[in-house]
PDB file of N, CA and C in Angstrom:
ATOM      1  N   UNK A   6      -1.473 -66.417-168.793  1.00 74.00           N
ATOM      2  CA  UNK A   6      -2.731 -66.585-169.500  1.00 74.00           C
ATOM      3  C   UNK A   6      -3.019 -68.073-169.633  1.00 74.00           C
ATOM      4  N   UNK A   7      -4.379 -68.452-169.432  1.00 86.00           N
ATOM      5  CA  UNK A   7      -4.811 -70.097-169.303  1.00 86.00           C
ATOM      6  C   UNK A   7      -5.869 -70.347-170.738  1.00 86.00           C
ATOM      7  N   UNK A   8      -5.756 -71.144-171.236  1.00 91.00           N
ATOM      8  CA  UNK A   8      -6.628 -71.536-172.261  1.00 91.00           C
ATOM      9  C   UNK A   8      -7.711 -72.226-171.611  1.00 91.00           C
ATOM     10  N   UNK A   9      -9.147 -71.384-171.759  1.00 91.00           N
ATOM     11  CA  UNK A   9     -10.278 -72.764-171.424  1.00 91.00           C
ATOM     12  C   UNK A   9     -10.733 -73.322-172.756  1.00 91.00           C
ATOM     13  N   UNK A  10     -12.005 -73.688-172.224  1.00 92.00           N
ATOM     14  CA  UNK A  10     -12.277 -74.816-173.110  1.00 92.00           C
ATOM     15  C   UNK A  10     -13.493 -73.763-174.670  1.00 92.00           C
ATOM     16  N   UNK A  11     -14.007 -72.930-174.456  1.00 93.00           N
ATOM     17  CA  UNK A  11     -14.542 -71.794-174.755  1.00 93.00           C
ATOM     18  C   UNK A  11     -13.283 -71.156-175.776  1.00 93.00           C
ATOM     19  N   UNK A  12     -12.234 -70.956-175.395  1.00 93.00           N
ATOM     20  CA  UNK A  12     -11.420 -70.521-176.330  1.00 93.00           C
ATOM     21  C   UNK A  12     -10.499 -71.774-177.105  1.00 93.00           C
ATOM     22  N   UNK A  13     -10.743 -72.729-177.096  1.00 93.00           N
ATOM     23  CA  UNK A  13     -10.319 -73.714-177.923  1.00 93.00           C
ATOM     24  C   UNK A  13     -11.204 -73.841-178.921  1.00 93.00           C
ATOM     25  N   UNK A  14     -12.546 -73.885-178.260  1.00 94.00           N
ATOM     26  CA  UNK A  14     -13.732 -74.216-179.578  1.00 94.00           C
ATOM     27  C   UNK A  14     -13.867 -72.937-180.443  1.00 94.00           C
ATOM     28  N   UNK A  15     -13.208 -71.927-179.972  1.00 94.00           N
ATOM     29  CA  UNK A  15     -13.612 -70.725-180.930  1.00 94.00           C
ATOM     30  C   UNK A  15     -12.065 -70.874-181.515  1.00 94.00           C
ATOM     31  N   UNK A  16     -11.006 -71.062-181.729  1.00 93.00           N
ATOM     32  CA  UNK A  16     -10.049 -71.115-182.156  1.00 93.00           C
ATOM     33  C   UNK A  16     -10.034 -72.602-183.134  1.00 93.00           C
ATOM     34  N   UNK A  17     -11.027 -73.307-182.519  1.00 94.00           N
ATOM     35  CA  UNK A  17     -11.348 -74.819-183.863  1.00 94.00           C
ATOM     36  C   UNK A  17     -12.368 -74.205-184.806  1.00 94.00           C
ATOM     37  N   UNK A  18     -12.977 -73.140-184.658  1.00 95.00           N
ATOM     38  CA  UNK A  18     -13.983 -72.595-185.618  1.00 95.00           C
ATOM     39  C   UNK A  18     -13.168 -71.986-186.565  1.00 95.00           C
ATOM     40  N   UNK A  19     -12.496 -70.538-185.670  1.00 96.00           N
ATOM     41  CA  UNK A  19     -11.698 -69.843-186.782  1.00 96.00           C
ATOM     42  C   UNK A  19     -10.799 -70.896-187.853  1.00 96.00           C
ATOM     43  N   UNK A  20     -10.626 -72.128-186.882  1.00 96.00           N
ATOM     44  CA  UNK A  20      -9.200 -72.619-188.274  1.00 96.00           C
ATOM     45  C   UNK A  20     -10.486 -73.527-189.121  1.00 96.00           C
ATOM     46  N   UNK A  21     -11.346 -73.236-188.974  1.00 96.00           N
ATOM     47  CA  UNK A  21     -12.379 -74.242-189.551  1.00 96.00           C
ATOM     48  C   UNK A  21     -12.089 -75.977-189.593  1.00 96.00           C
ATOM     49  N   UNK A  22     -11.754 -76.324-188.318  1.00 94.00           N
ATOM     50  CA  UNK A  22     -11.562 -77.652-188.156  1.00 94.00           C
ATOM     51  C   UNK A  22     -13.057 -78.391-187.249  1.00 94.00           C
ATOM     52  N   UNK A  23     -12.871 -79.598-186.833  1.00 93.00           N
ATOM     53  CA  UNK A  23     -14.346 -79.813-186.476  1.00 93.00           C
ATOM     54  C   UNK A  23     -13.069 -80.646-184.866  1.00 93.00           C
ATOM     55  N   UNK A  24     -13.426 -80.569-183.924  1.00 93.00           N
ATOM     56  CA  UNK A  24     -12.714 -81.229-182.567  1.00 93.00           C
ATOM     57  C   UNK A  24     -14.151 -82.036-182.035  1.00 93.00           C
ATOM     58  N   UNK A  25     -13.695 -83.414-181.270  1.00 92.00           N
ATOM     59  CA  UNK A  25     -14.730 -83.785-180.280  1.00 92.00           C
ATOM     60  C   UNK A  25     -14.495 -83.342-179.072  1.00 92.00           C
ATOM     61  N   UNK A  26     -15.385 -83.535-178.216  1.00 90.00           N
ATOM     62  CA  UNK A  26     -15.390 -83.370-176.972  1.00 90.00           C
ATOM     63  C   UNK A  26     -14.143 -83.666-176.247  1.00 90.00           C
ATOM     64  N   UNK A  27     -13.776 -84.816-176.224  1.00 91.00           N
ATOM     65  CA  UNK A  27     -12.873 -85.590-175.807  1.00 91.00           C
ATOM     66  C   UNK A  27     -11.538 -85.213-175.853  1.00 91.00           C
ATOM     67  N   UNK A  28     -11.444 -84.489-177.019  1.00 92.00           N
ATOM     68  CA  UNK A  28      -9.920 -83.857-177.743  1.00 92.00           C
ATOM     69  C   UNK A  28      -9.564 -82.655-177.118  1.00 92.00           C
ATOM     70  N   UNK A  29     -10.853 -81.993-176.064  1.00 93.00           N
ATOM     71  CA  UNK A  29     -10.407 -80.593-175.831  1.00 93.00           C
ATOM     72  C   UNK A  29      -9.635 -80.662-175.064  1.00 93.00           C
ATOM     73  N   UNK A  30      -9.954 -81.242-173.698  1.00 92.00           N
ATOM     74  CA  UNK A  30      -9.010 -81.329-172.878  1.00 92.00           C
ATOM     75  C   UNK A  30      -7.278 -81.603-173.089  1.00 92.00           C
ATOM     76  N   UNK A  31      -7.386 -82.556-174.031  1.00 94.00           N
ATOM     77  CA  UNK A  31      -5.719 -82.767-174.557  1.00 94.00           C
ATOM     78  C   UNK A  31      -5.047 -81.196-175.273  1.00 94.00           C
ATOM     79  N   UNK A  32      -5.954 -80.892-175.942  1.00 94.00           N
ATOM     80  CA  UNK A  32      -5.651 -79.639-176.859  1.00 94.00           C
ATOM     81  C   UNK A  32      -5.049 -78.540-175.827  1.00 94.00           C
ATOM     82  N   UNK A  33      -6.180 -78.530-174.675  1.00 94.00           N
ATOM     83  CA  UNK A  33      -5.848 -77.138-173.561  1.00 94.00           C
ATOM     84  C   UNK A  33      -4.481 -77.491-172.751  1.00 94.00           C
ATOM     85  N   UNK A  34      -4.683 -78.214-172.485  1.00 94.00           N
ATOM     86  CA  UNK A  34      -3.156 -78.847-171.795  1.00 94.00           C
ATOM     87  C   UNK A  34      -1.839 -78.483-172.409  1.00 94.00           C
ATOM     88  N   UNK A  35      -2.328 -78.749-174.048  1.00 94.00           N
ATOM     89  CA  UNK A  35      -0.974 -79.049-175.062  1.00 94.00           C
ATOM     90  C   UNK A  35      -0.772 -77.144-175.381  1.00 94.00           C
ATOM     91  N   UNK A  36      -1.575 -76.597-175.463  1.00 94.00           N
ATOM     92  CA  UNK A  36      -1.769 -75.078-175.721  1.00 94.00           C
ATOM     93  C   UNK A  36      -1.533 -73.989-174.568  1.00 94.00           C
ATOM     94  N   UNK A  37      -1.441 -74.145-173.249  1.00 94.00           N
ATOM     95  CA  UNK A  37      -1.329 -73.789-172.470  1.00 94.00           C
ATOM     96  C   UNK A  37       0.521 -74.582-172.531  1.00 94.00           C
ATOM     97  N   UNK A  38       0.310 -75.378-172.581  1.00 95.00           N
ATOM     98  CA  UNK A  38       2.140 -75.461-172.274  1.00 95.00           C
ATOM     99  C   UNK A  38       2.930 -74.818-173.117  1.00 95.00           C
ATOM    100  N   UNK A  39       2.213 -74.660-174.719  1.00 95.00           N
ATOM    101  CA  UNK A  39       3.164 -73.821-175.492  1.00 95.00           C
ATOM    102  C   UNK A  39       2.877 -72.314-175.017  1.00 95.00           C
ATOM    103  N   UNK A  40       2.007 -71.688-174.447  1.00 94.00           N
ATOM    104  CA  UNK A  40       2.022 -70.549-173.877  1.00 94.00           C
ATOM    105  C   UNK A  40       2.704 -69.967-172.856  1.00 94.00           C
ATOM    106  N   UNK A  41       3.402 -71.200-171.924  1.00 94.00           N
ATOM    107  CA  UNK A  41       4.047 -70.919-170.818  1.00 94.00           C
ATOM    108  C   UNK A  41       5.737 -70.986-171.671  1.00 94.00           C
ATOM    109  N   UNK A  42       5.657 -71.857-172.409  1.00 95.00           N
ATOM    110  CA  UNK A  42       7.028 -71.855-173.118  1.00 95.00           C
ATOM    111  C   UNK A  42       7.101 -70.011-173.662  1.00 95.00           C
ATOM    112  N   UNK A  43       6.144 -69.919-174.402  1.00 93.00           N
ATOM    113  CA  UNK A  43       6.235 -68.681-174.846  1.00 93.00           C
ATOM    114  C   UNK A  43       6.431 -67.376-174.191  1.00 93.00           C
ATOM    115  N   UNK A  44       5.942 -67.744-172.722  1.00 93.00           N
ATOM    116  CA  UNK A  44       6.451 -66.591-171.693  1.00 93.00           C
ATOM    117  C   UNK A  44       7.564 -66.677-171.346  1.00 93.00           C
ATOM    118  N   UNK A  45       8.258 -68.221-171.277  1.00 93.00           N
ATOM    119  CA  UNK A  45       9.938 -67.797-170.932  1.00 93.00           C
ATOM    120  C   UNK A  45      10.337 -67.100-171.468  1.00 93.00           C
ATOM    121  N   UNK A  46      10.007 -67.685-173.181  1.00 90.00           N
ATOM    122  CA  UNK A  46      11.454 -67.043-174.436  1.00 90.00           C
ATOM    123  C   UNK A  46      11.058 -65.315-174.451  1.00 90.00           C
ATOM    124  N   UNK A  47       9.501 -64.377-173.765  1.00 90.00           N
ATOM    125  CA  UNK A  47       9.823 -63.223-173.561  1.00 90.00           C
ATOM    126  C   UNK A  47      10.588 -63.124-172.447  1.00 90.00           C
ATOM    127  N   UNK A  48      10.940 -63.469-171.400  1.00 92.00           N
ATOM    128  CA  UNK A  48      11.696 -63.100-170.466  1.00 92.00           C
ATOM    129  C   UNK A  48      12.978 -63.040-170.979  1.00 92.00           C
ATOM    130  N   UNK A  49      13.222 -63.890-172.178  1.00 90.00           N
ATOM    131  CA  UNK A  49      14.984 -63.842-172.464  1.00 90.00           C
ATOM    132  C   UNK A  49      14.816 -62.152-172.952  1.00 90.00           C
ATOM    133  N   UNK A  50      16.373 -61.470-172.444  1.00 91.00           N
ATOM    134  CA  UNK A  50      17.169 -60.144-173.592  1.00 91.00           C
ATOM    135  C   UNK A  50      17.472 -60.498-174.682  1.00 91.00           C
ATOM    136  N   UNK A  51      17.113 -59.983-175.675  1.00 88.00           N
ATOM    137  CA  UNK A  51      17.317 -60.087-177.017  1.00 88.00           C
ATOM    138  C   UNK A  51      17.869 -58.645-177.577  1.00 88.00           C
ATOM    139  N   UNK A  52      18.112 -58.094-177.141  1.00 89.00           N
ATOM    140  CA  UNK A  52      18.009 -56.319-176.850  1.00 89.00           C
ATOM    141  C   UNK A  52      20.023 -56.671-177.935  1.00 89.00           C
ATOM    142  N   UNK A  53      20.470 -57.499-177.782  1.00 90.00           N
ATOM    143  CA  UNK A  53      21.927 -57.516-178.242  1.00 90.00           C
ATOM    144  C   UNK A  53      22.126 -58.582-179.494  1.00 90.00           C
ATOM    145  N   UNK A  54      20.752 -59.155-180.080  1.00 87.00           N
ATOM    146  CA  UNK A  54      20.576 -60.143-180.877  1.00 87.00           C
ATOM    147  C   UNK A  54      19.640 -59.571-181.933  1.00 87.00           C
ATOM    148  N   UNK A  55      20.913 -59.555-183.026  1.00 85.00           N
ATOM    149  CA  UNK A  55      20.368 -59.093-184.320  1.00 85.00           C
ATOM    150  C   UNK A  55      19.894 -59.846-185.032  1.00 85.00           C
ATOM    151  N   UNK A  56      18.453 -59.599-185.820  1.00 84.00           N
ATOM    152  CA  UNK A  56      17.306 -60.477-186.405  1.00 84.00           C
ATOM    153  C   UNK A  56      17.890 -61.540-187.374  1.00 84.00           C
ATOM    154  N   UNK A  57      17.308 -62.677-187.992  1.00 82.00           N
ATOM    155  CA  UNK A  57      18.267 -63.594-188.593  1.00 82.00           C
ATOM    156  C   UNK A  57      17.156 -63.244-189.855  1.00 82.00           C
ATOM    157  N   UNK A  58      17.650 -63.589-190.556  1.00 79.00           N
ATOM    158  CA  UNK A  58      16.786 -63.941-191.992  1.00 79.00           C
ATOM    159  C   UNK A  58      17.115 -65.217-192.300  1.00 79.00           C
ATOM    160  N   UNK A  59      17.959 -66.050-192.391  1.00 78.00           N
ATOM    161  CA  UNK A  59      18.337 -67.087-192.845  1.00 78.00           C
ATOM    162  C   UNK A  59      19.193 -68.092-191.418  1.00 78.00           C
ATOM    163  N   UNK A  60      19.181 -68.983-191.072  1.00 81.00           N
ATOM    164  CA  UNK A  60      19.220 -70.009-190.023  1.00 81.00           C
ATOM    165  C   UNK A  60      21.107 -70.368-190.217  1.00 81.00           C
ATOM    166  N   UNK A  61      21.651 -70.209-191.272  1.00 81.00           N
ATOM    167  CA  UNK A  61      22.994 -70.285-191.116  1.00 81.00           C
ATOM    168  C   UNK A  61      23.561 -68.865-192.177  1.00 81.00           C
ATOM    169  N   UNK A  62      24.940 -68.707-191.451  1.00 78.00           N
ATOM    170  CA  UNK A  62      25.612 -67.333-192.130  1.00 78.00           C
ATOM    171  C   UNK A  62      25.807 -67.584-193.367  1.00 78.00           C
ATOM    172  N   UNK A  63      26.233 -69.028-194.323  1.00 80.00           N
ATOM    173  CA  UNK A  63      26.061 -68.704-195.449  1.00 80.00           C
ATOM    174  C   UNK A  63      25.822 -67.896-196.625  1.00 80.00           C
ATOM    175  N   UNK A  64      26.306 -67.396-197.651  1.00 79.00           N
ATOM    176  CA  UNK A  64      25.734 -66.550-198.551  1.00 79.00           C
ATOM    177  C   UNK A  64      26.274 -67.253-200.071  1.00 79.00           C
ATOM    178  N   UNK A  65      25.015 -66.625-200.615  1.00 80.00           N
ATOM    179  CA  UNK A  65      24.878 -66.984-202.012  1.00 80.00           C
ATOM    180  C   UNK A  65      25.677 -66.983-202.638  1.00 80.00           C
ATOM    181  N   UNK A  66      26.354 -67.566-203.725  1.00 83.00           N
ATOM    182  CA  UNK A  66      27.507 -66.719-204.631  1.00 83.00           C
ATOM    183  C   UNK A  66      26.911 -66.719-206.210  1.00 83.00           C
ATOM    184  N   UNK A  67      26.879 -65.671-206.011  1.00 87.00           N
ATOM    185  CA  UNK A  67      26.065 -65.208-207.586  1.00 87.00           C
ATOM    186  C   UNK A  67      26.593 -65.458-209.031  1.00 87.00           C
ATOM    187  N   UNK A  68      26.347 -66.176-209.825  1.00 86.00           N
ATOM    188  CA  UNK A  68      27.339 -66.413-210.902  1.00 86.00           C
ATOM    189  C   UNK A  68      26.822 -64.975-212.154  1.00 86.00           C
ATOM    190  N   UNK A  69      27.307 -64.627-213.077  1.00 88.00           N
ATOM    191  CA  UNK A  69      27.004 -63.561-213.919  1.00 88.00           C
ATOM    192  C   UNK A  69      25.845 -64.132-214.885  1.00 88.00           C
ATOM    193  N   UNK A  70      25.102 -63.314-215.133  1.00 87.00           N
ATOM    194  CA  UNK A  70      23.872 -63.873-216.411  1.00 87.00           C
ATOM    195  C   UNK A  70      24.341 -63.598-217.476  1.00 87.00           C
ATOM    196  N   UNK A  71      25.163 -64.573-218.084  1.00 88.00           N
ATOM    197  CA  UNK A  71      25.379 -64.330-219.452  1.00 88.00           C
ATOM    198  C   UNK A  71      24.757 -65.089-220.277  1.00 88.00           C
ATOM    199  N   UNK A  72      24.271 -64.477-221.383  1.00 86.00           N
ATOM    200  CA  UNK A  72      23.695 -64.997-222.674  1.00 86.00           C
ATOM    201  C   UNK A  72      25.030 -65.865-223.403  1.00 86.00           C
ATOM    202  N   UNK A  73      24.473 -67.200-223.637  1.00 85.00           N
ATOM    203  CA  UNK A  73      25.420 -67.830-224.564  1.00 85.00           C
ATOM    204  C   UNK A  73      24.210 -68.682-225.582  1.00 85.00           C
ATOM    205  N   UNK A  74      25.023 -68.927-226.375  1.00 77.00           N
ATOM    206  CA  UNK A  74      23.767 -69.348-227.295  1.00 77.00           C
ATOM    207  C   UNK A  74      24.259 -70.880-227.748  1.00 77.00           C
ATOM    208  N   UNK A  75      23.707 -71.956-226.940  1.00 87.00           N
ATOM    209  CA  UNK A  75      23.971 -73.327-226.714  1.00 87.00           C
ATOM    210  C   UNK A  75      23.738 -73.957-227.770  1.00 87.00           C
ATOM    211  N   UNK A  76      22.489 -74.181-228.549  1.00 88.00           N
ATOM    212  CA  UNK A  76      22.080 -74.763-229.414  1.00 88.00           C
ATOM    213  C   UNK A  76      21.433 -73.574-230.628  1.00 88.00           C
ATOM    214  N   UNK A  77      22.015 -74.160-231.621  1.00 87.00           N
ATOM    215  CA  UNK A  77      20.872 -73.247-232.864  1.00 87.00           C
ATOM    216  C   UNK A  77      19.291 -73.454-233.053  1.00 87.00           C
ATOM    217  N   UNK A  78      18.920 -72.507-233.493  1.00 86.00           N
ATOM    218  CA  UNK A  78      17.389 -73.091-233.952  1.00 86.00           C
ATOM    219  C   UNK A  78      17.175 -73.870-234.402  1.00 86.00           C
ATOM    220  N   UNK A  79      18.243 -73.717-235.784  1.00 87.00           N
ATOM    221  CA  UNK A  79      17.918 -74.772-236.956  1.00 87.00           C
ATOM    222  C   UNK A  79      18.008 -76.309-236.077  1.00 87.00           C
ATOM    223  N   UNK A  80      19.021 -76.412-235.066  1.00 89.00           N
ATOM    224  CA  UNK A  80      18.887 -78.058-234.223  1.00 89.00           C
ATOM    225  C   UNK A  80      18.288 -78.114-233.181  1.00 89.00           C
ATOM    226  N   UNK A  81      17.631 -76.698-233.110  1.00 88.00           N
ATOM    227  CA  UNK A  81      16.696 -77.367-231.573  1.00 88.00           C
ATOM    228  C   UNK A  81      15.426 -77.910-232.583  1.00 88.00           C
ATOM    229  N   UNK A  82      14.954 -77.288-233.463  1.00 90.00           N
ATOM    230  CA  UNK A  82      13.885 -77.680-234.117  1.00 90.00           C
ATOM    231  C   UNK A  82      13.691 -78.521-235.174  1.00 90.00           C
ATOM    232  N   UNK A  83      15.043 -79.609-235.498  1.00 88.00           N
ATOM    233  CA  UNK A  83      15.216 -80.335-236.092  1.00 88.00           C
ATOM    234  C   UNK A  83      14.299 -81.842-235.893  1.00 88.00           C
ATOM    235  N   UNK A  84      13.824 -81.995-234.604  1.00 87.00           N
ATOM    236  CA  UNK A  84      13.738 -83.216-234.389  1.00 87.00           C
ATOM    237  C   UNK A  84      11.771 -82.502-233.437  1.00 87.00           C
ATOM    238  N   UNK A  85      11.624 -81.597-234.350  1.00 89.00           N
ATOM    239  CA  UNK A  85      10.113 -80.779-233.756  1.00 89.00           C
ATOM    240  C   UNK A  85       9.314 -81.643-234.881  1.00 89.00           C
ATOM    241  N   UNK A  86       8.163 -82.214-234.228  1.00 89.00           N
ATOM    242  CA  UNK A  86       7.027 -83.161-235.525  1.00 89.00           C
ATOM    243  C   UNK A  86       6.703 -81.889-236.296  1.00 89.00           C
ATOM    244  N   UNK A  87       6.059 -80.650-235.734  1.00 91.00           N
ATOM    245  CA  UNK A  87       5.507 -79.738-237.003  1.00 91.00           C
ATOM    246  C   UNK A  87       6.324 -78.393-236.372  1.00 91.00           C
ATOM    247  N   UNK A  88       6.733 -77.520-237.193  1.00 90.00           N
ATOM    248  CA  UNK A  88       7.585 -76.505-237.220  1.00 90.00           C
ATOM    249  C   UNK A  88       7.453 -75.397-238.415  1.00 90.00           C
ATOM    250  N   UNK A  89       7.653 -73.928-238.094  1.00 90.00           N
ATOM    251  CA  UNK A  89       7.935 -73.252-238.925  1.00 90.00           C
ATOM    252  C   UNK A  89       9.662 -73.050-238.650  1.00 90.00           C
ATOM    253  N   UNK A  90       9.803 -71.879-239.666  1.00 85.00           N
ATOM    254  CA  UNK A  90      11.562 -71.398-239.505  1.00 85.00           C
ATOM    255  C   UNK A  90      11.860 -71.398-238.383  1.00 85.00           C
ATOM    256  N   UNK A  91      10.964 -70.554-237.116  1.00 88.00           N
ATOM    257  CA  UNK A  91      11.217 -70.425-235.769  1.00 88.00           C
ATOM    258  C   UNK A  91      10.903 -70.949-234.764  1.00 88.00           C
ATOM    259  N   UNK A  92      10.058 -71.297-234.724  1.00 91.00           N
ATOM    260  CA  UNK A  92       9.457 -72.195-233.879  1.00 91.00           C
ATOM    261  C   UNK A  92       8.377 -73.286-233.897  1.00 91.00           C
ATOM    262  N   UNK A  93       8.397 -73.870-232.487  1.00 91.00           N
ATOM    263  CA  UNK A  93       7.708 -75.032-232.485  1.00 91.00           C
ATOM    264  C   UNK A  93       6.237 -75.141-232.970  1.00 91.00           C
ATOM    265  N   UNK A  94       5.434 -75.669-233.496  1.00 90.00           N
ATOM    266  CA  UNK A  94       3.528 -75.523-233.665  1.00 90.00           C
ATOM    267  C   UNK A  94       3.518 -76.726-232.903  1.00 90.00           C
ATOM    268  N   UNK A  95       2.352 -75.842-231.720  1.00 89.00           N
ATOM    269  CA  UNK A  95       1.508 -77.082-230.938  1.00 89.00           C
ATOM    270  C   UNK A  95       0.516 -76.909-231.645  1.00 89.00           C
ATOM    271  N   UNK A  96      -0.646 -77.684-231.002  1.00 87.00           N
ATOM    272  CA  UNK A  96      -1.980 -77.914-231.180  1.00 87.00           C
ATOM    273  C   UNK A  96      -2.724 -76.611-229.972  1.00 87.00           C
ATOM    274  N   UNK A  97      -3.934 -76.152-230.435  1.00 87.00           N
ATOM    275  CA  UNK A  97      -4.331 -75.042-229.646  1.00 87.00           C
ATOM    276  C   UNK A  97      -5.468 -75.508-228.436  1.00 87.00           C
ATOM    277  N   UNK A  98      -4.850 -75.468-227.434  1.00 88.00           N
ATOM    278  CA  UNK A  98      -5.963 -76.014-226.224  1.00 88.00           C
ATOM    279  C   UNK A  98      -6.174 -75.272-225.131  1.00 88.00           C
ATOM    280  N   UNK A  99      -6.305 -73.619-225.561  1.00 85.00           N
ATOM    281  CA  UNK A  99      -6.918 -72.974-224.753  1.00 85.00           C
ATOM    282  C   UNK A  99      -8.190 -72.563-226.035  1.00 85.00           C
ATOM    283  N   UNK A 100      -9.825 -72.411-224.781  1.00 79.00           N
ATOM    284  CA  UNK A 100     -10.362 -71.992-225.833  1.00 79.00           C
ATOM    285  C   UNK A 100     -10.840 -70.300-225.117  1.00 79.00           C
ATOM    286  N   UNK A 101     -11.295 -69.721-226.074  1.00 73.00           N
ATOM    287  CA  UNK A 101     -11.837 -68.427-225.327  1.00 73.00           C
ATOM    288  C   UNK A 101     -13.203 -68.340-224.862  1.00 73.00           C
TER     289      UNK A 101
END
């Protein structure tokens, strides 16, 4: 398959970009070579190559979610400018 110049300008529309004249020719050249690349890598068998999700075998190691309770209220909110028992008071800056 060959890229003309007709399907470059409709492919600069869809991405809503604006191309000059001048640029097409570089574009078809550069687009047509990734198309021929793209016909090798179908010619490769892949038929024995299982899909990757992630680029190295690596895996996560999950630590447990435990609740610990780091700081108290009474000292997280010690050093709060305005405060009730529980929590912080902002100022209100959503309006409806």
């Amino acid at each position: 398959m060959n890229i003309d110049q007709k399907t470059i300008y409709k492919v600069a529309d869809l991405a809503r970009i604006e191309i000059d004249a001048d640029e097409v020719e570089t574009l078809q050249a550069d687009m047509n070579k990734i198309l021929t690349f793209m016909e090798k890598l179908n010619e490769l068998d892949t038929s024995n190559v299982e899909p990757l999700v992630y680029m190295n075998p690596e895996v996560n190691v999950w630590r447990a979610d435990e609740v610990i309770q780091e700081i108290s209220v009474e000292n997280a909110l010690k050093n709060a400018a305005v405060h009730n028992e529980n929590y912080f008071m902002v100022p209100k800056i959503l309006e409806k």
